[in-house]
Structures are given as structure tokens and as C-alpha cells.
């Protein structure tokens, strides 16, 4: 885990590889340098559409392209995809047009830009839209593979990437990665920690901490929030008996919400959710923010202890 | 009233020093659009704004809305020069718990009237404050600073149309026409053609000025004060990064901090340290 890289660079790399498909087009809203679509733009200016600082326009231009047989990939900061939420709802999801939206710089981990840039609700809102795939990959390799798989899917999608570097987890393990399938990164029978994005490596750290206290945790990378891998969750309930979720997102409606919904309807088990405690962020360093928001590895470990205590 | 242009220029120079200090210390932030707007902000605050630095929430104050909220170092610099915050407070820029958040935020910093950071929102908010002033029978003014990249947002034009419809003579815009946005020059990202004609056709009073010439800026502000039959805008032609040679007209310094060597160079150019 010594290697680190930013998931947004995985998005940029995927677009370059996808360029072999002449139907792939890239849409930008003056943040290509940041979301990393700039590499595609440089190599394929003719298939790159600059929409200026106009996110609402961009998503519907994407819808028009998708309805005309193209495969549009549109990106901006996660927070500014939210500005075009209704365009996504009525113009993309409702007609089920495969526009692929990537929101970079998601979560409080984005850091010193402060609360206006730290989206903590994107996963929740896009998850409420029928037809839409929602993902938040944890490392550069999985971001690249999952983005490339999107080009084969016929569904619209929202993928959140992160600004800052995080450990590379899947080098040489590309075969494990598939849209809609959670990945078990570590196995233990006492508790299962289900995480997404930046919080996956925090969860691995927490599991290490717990192991020193004699507690054995399973850690799952649930990179796809929708469709949710319910089968895996059911298995985790039967092997571990208690669940913790961990996300750099509001505690309401994101991964924790999705898992809670599944558990309530299928296999109830004690669940502790680690997430942003229903408050806006502020300026701070990436790691500082995980502390301030009470979502860094020690908080995950504490949540695991609580979940285990609640087992019958 | 007549103003001493040299005093204004000296205040703007000090603000430029604050701006470079802030982004250098934070090793992050937005120097380019702060340096392009600062002569305008200096003149606006020093000569027009009816505000009380010891009572920042005074209800009948003029409102200033930095809609391009990323250019916050410029705003913090003038707020420090006006006494709303201290020069020491500027060290808190982008620091955990600091009042100088990455993007200007009314919940964090005295003297800030709008929580910005998402482009294209400030003019609508400003329209709300202008209507409130009219409802109260107050003469107070609202000033909104927009970026030229920012006016690509459709919501800006919703507000522009509505403000003219409601004949909001107390609503004033200053457009920082520095010709550069995030990724590149505006011309490459989204051509905007005849910007003055666009605003005129939306029913606004329009005047163009050189945004780095204090005399022209003062004329522009006077124009805003004299035209009260409807909303007014001055389109200020500026240079992004103005005042620091290697930042000037350079898209790379939209959102990048100078390194130590570049910082030293900037301090020489601003007359803070000897060659
Ligand atoms: C709605 C929205 N989209 C994108 C951004 C990201 N962004 C921050 S600054 C910027 C460029 C702004 O250019 P301009 O308005 O010309 O400002 P200036 O050149 O004066 O800094 C962009 C795209 C944002 N803050 N808000």
C-alpha cells in the first residue's frame, strides 16, 4: 500500500483508452484540468465539447448526444453536477439515456477549498434516480476499470472521484473489478466494514487496529452504491453478524443509507454508520477533514466495537 | 467628492501584497482573479460602500457580493484594509478553523455578505437584497462582482433579465473582464462575443472602463451611482494576475500558488523588498 494516486487520474486514463471507440465523446465545463478529461481533449479535440461554465447545459447536450448514438462522458466537480440535478432527472434518467457523469473532488477530503466545494450529498441524490448507476471507486485502478465498463453499459451513471491521492489497491487485481459487485479486501468473522471511495483504505487501517485488539473484521469495497450488491451484504450478515458502513458523505442517504435500506428489508443486523454528521464542511487539509468530520480510521474502529456489542 | 488616486493605488498595492502572502502561505488558492479585481474592490470600498467596520451586520449597509467567491484573497485583503478583520486574520486563509475560508463565506467572516463558491449565484442573491432595500424604502445599494467566465452560467442571465424587469436601479454589477477562466482563455473555452451588447439588450445601463486605471474606475462607479432607472453594470477590462509579471495574463495562475522563488520575485515587484 505504499503506492498512492488520485482516482480522478483513473478517470482521465480511462477516457484516453476509450478513445478507440469513435462513439465516445467528452464534455467539459471548464474543469477539465481538474477532473482530468484534459488528456482526452488534447488527443481528441474534435470529440471534446467545451460547454463553458455551464453544467446544466452540459448534461442535456450529453443527453442529445446519447440519443443520437454517442457515448458521452461529462465531468465537473461533484458539487457542480448537483446544479444540474433536475436536468439529470428529467433529461437523462427519465428517458434512460446513457450519459456518464463524473463528479471529481467529492467529499470533505477535497480539503481547503471549503464547504462550497465539498459535496456530501451527491451519492444520496443521484441514488434516488431510477435507471442511474452510482459509483464511488476507492483507487486509481478501479476507477479506470469501472469507467471503461460504463462505456459498455446502456444506463446513465454518476461516478464520484476524489481530488487527493489515496493508496493504490488493485494493481494486478483488475479482474476483481466489476460494476455492481462489492470486493472483499480482508476477511474476519466479528464485523464487516463496508466502505466506498477514500474511506476504503481508512477502513483497512481500522481493521488493522481492530486486529491488534483481537477483533477480526471483514472489509468490503462497495464501489457501486447502485445497483447495490445485496447478495454480498446478506452473506456478510450471516458470517459477521454486524455491519459498519464508512463514507466521506453525509450520514444521510449515501452508502450507509443504502445498506440500511437493504438490511431493513432483507436481513436485519446491527448497523453503525460512519459518515459526515449531517453538517457542512469547512476549509482544512484532507486528512484534517477526516478527523473533524469524525470519519477517520479510529472512528471506524470505534463504530465496529459498538456494532459488535449490539449483536444478540 | 474627490479622491486621492495615489492613496487608492497605495491601498491596492498593499492588498496585492496581502493576496500574494495568503496564497503563498496556503500554497493554494486563486491569485489571478484576486489581482485582477483588487483595484476595483479598493475603489469601491474606499469611495462608495456605506458600511461600518465596527458593526459589520448594520442592517442599512450597502451590500457587496463577491459572486466569483474563489477570488476571496482579494476580498479578505480589502476587508483587512478597511478594518473589518485584522491583517493577522489573513493568515487563517484556508487553515482549519480560520475565518478566511477558501471561498468567501458570510457565516465565517465579518463583512462578507454572501456565501459564494458556486459560480453564477451572486446576482440572483443581490437581486434579493436590492428588492429588500426597495421594500424598506432604503437608499442602500447592492454591488455584485462577477467574473467573465462566470457569466457563462445561465442563471446569471435569468437574474439579469429579472433585475431589468423589476427596474432595480439599486442593483449594480462590476464585471471583471480578465479574459481568462479556469482551464484556459475564455476565447478558447466559450466565446462570448459582444458582452456590452448582451447586457444592453437585457435592459441594463452599461459602461466600459479600464479596471486598473483608478480615474476610470472612479468614473465607472460614478456611472453606477448616477443611473438609477434600472440596473447598471460596469464592464472592467482587466488583466488576470495584474501586478505580478509572471502571473499577468497567465491561465496557470488562476488557481496556483507561487513557490518560494516566485514569491520573492513578487515581493520585489510589489516594492516590498529591495531588488
Ligand atoms: C458552478 C461552478 N462551476 C465551476 C466552478 C469551478 N471554477 C472555479 S473558478 C472557475 C473559473 C472562473 O472564471 P472567472 O469567472 O472568469 O473568474 P476569474 O477569472 O475572475 O478568476 C471555475 C470554472 C465553480 N466554482 N462553480
CSV table of C-alpha atoms in Angstrom, one decimal, chain A residues 1-197:
chain,number,residue,atom,x,y,z
A,1,UNK,CA,0.0,0.0,0.0
A,2,UNK,CA,2.9,2.3,-0.4
A,3,UNK,CA,1.8,3.5,-3.8
A,4,UNK,CA,-0.6,6.4,-3.9
A,5,UNK,CA,-2.5,8.1,-6.7
A,6,UNK,CA,-5.7,10.1,-7.3
A,7,UNK,CA,-8.9,8.4,-8.5
A,8,UNK,CA,-9.5,11.3,-10.8
A,9,UNK,CA,-6.4,10.3,-12.8
A,10,UNK,CA,-8.0,6.9,-13.3
A,11,UNK,CA,-10.9,8.7,-15.0
A,12,UNK,CA,-8.5,10.6,-17.2
A,13,UNK,CA,-6.7,7.4,-18.2
A,14,UNK,CA,-9.9,5.5,-18.9
A,15,UNK,CA,-11.1,8.2,-21.3
A,16,UNK,CA,-7.9,8.0,-23.2
A,17,UNK,CA,-8.2,4.2,-23.6
A,18,UNK,CA,-11.9,4.5,-24.5
A,19,UNK,CA,-11.0,6.9,-27.3
A,20,UNK,CA,-10.5,3.9,-29.6
A,21,UNK,CA,-14.3,3.8,-29.7
A,22,UNK,CA,-15.3,6.5,-32.2
A,23,UNK,CA,-18.6,6.9,-30.4
A,24,UNK,CA,-17.1,8.1,-27.2
A,25,UNK,CA,-17.3,11.9,-26.8
A,26,UNK,CA,-16.1,14.0,-23.8
A,27,UNK,CA,-18.0,17.0,-22.4
A,28,UNK,CA,-16.3,19.6,-20.2
A,29,UNK,CA,-17.4,22.6,-18.1
A,30,UNK,CA,-14.2,24.5,-17.6
A,31,UNK,CA,-12.8,22.0,-15.2
A,32,UNK,CA,-11.0,19.5,-17.5
A,33,UNK,CA,-7.7,20.3,-15.9
A,34,UNK,CA,-9.1,19.2,-12.6
A,35,UNK,CA,-11.3,16.3,-13.5
A,36,UNK,CA,-8.6,15.0,-15.8
A,37,UNK,CA,-10.6,14.9,-19.1
A,38,UNK,CA,-7.9,17.3,-20.4
A,39,UNK,CA,-5.8,14.4,-21.7
A,40,UNK,CA,-8.6,13.3,-23.9
A,41,UNK,CA,-9.2,16.9,-25.1
A,42,UNK,CA,-5.6,17.2,-26.1
A,43,UNK,CA,-5.6,14.0,-28.0
A,44,UNK,CA,-9.1,14.3,-29.5
A,45,UNK,CA,-10.1,17.9,-29.7
A,46,UNK,CA,-12.8,17.1,-32.3
A,47,UNK,CA,-14.6,14.7,-30.0
A,48,UNK,CA,-14.4,17.1,-27.0
A,49,UNK,CA,-17.2,19.6,-26.4
A,50,UNK,CA,-16.4,22.6,-24.3
A,51,UNK,CA,-19.6,23.7,-22.6
A,52,UNK,CA,-18.0,26.6,-20.7
A,53,UNK,CA,-19.1,27.1,-17.1
A,54,UNK,CA,-22.5,25.7,-17.8
A,55,UNK,CA,-23.2,22.4,-16.1
A,56,UNK,CA,-26.9,22.3,-16.8
A,57,UNK,CA,-26.4,22.8,-20.5
A,58,UNK,CA,-23.6,20.2,-20.5
A,59,UNK,CA,-25.8,17.3,-19.2
A,60,UNK,CA,-28.5,17.9,-21.7
A,61,UNK,CA,-26.1,18.2,-24.6
A,62,UNK,CA,-24.9,14.8,-23.3
A,63,UNK,CA,-28.5,13.6,-23.4
A,64,UNK,CA,-28.8,14.7,-27.0
A,65,UNK,CA,-25.6,13.0,-28.0
A,66,UNK,CA,-26.6,9.8,-26.3
A,67,UNK,CA,-30.0,9.8,-28.1
A,68,UNK,CA,-28.0,10.1,-31.3
A,69,UNK,CA,-25.9,7.0,-30.7
A,70,UNK,CA,-22.9,8.6,-29.0
A,71,UNK,CA,-21.4,7.7,-25.6
A,72,UNK,CA,-20.9,10.9,-23.8
A,73,UNK,CA,-18.7,11.3,-20.7
A,74,UNK,CA,-19.3,14.6,-18.9
A,75,UNK,CA,-17.4,15.8,-15.9
A,76,UNK,CA,-17.1,18.7,-13.4
A,77,UNK,CA,-16.7,18.9,-9.7
A,78,UNK,CA,-19.1,16.5,-7.8
A,79,UNK,CA,-20.7,19.6,-6.2
A,80,UNK,CA,-21.5,21.2,-9.6
A,81,UNK,CA,-23.1,18.1,-11.0
A,82,UNK,CA,-25.7,18.8,-8.3
A,83,UNK,CA,-26.6,22.1,-10.0
A,84,UNK,CA,-27.8,20.0,-13.0
A,85,UNK,CA,-29.7,17.5,-10.9
A,86,UNK,CA,-33.1,18.2,-12.5
A,87,UNK,CA,-31.5,18.0,-15.9
A,88,UNK,CA,-30.1,14.7,-14.9
A,89,UNK,CA,-33.5,13.6,-13.5
A,90,UNK,CA,-35.8,14.7,-16.3
A,91,UNK,CA,-33.5,14.8,-19.3
A,92,UNK,CA,-31.1,11.9,-18.7
A,93,UNK,CA,-32.5,9.4,-16.2
A,94,UNK,CA,-36.2,9.5,-17.2
A,95,UNK,CA,-35.5,8.8,-20.9
A,96,UNK,CA,-32.8,6.4,-19.7
A,97,UNK,CA,-30.1,7.9,-21.9
A,98,UNK,CA,-26.6,6.6,-21.2
A,99,UNK,CA,-24.9,9.9,-20.2
A,100,UNK,CA,-21.9,9.2,-17.9
A,101,UNK,CA,-21.4,11.9,-15.4
A,102,UNK,CA,-18.2,12.1,-13.4
A,103,UNK,CA,-18.1,14.3,-10.3
A,104,UNK,CA,-14.5,14.9,-9.2
A,105,UNK,CA,-13.3,16.5,-5.9
A,106,UNK,CA,-16.1,14.7,-4.0
A,107,UNK,CA,-16.4,14.7,-0.2
A,108,UNK,CA,-14.8,16.7,2.6
A,109,UNK,CA,-11.4,15.1,1.8
A,110,UNK,CA,-11.2,17.7,-1.0
A,111,UNK,CA,-9.9,20.0,1.6
A,112,UNK,CA,-9.0,23.7,1.8
A,113,UNK,CA,-11.5,24.9,-0.9
A,114,UNK,CA,-14.0,24.6,1.9
A,115,UNK,CA,-17.7,23.8,2.3
A,116,UNK,CA,-18.9,25.2,-1.1
A,117,UNK,CA,-16.7,22.6,-2.9
A,118,UNK,CA,-17.2,19.6,-0.6
A,119,UNK,CA,-20.1,17.6,-1.9
A,120,UNK,CA,-21.6,15.5,0.8
A,121,UNK,CA,-24.9,14.7,-0.7
A,122,UNK,CA,-24.1,13.7,-4.3
A,123,UNK,CA,-24.3,10.0,-3.8
A,124,UNK,CA,-27.6,10.3,-2.0
A,125,UNK,CA,-29.3,12.4,-4.6
A,126,UNK,CA,-28.2,10.5,-7.6
A,127,UNK,CA,-29.1,7.2,-5.9
A,128,UNK,CA,-32.7,8.3,-5.8
A,129,UNK,CA,-32.9,8.5,-9.6
A,130,UNK,CA,-34.3,5.4,-11.4
A,131,UNK,CA,-32.0,3.8,-14.0
A,132,UNK,CA,-28.9,5.6,-12.8
A,133,UNK,CA,-25.7,3.6,-11.8
A,134,UNK,CA,-24.0,5.3,-8.9
A,135,UNK,CA,-20.3,4.6,-8.1
A,136,UNK,CA,-17.6,5.9,-5.8
A,137,UNK,CA,-14.3,3.9,-6.5
A,138,UNK,CA,-11.5,3.7,-4.0
A,139,UNK,CA,-8.4,3.7,-6.1
A,140,UNK,CA,-7.0,4.8,-9.4
A,141,UNK,CA,-7.0,1.2,-10.9
A,142,UNK,CA,-10.7,0.5,-10.1
A,143,UNK,CA,-11.7,4.0,-11.2
A,144,UNK,CA,-10.2,3.3,-14.6
A,145,UNK,CA,-11.7,-0.2,-15.0
A,146,UNK,CA,-15.1,0.9,-13.8
A,147,UNK,CA,-15.2,3.9,-16.1
A,148,UNK,CA,-14.2,1.7,-19.0
A,149,UNK,CA,-17.0,-0.7,-18.1
A,150,UNK,CA,-19.5,2.1,-18.2
A,151,UNK,CA,-19.0,2.5,-21.9
A,152,UNK,CA,-20.4,-1.0,-22.3
A,153,UNK,CA,-23.5,-0.3,-20.1
A,154,UNK,CA,-26.6,1.2,-21.5
A,155,UNK,CA,-27.5,3.1,-18.4
A,156,UNK,CA,-26.8,6.6,-17.3
A,157,UNK,CA,-24.3,6.9,-14.5
A,158,UNK,CA,-22.8,9.1,-11.8
A,159,UNK,CA,-19.3,8.4,-10.6
A,160,UNK,CA,-17.6,10.3,-7.8
A,161,UNK,CA,-13.9,10.6,-7.9
A,162,UNK,CA,-11.6,12.3,-5.3
A,163,UNK,CA,-9.1,15.1,-5.6
A,164,UNK,CA,-6.3,13.8,-3.4
A,165,UNK,CA,-4.1,10.8,-3.6
A,166,UNK,CA,-5.1,7.6,-1.9
A,167,UNK,CA,-3.4,4.1,-1.7
A,168,UNK,CA,-3.4,2.0,-4.9
A,169,UNK,CA,-5.3,-1.2,-4.0
A,170,UNK,CA,-5.9,-3.1,-7.2
A,171,UNK,CA,-2.6,-3.2,-9.2
A,172,UNK,CA,-2.6,-6.6,-10.8
A,173,UNK,CA,-6.0,-7.4,-9.4
A,174,UNK,CA,-8.0,-5.8,-12.2
A,175,UNK,CA,-10.1,-9.0,-12.7
A,176,UNK,CA,-11.9,-8.4,-9.3
A,177,UNK,CA,-13.5,-5.2,-10.5
A,178,UNK,CA,-17.0,-5.2,-11.9
A,179,UNK,CA,-19.8,-2.7,-11.7
A,180,UNK,CA,-22.3,-3.8,-9.1
A,181,UNK,CA,-20.0,-6.3,-7.3
A,182,UNK,CA,-18.5,-5.4,-3.9
A,183,UNK,CA,-14.9,-6.5,-3.4
A,184,UNK,CA,-13.9,-8.3,-0.2
A,185,UNK,CA,-10.4,-6.9,0.7
A,186,UNK,CA,-9.9,-8.6,4.0
A,187,UNK,CA,-11.8,-11.3,5.9
A,188,UNK,CA,-12.8,-11.7,9.5
A,189,UNK,CA,-15.8,-13.0,11.4
A,190,UNK,CA,-16.6,-10.4,14.0
A,191,UNK,CA,-17.8,-7.5,12.0
A,192,UNK,CA,-18.0,-6.4,8.4
A,193,UNK,CA,-16.9,-2.9,7.4
A,194,UNK,CA,-18.5,-1.8,4.1
A,195,UNK,CA,-16.9,1.3,2.6
A,196,UNK,CA,-16.6,3.4,-0.5
A,197,UNK,CA,-14.1,5.8,-2.0
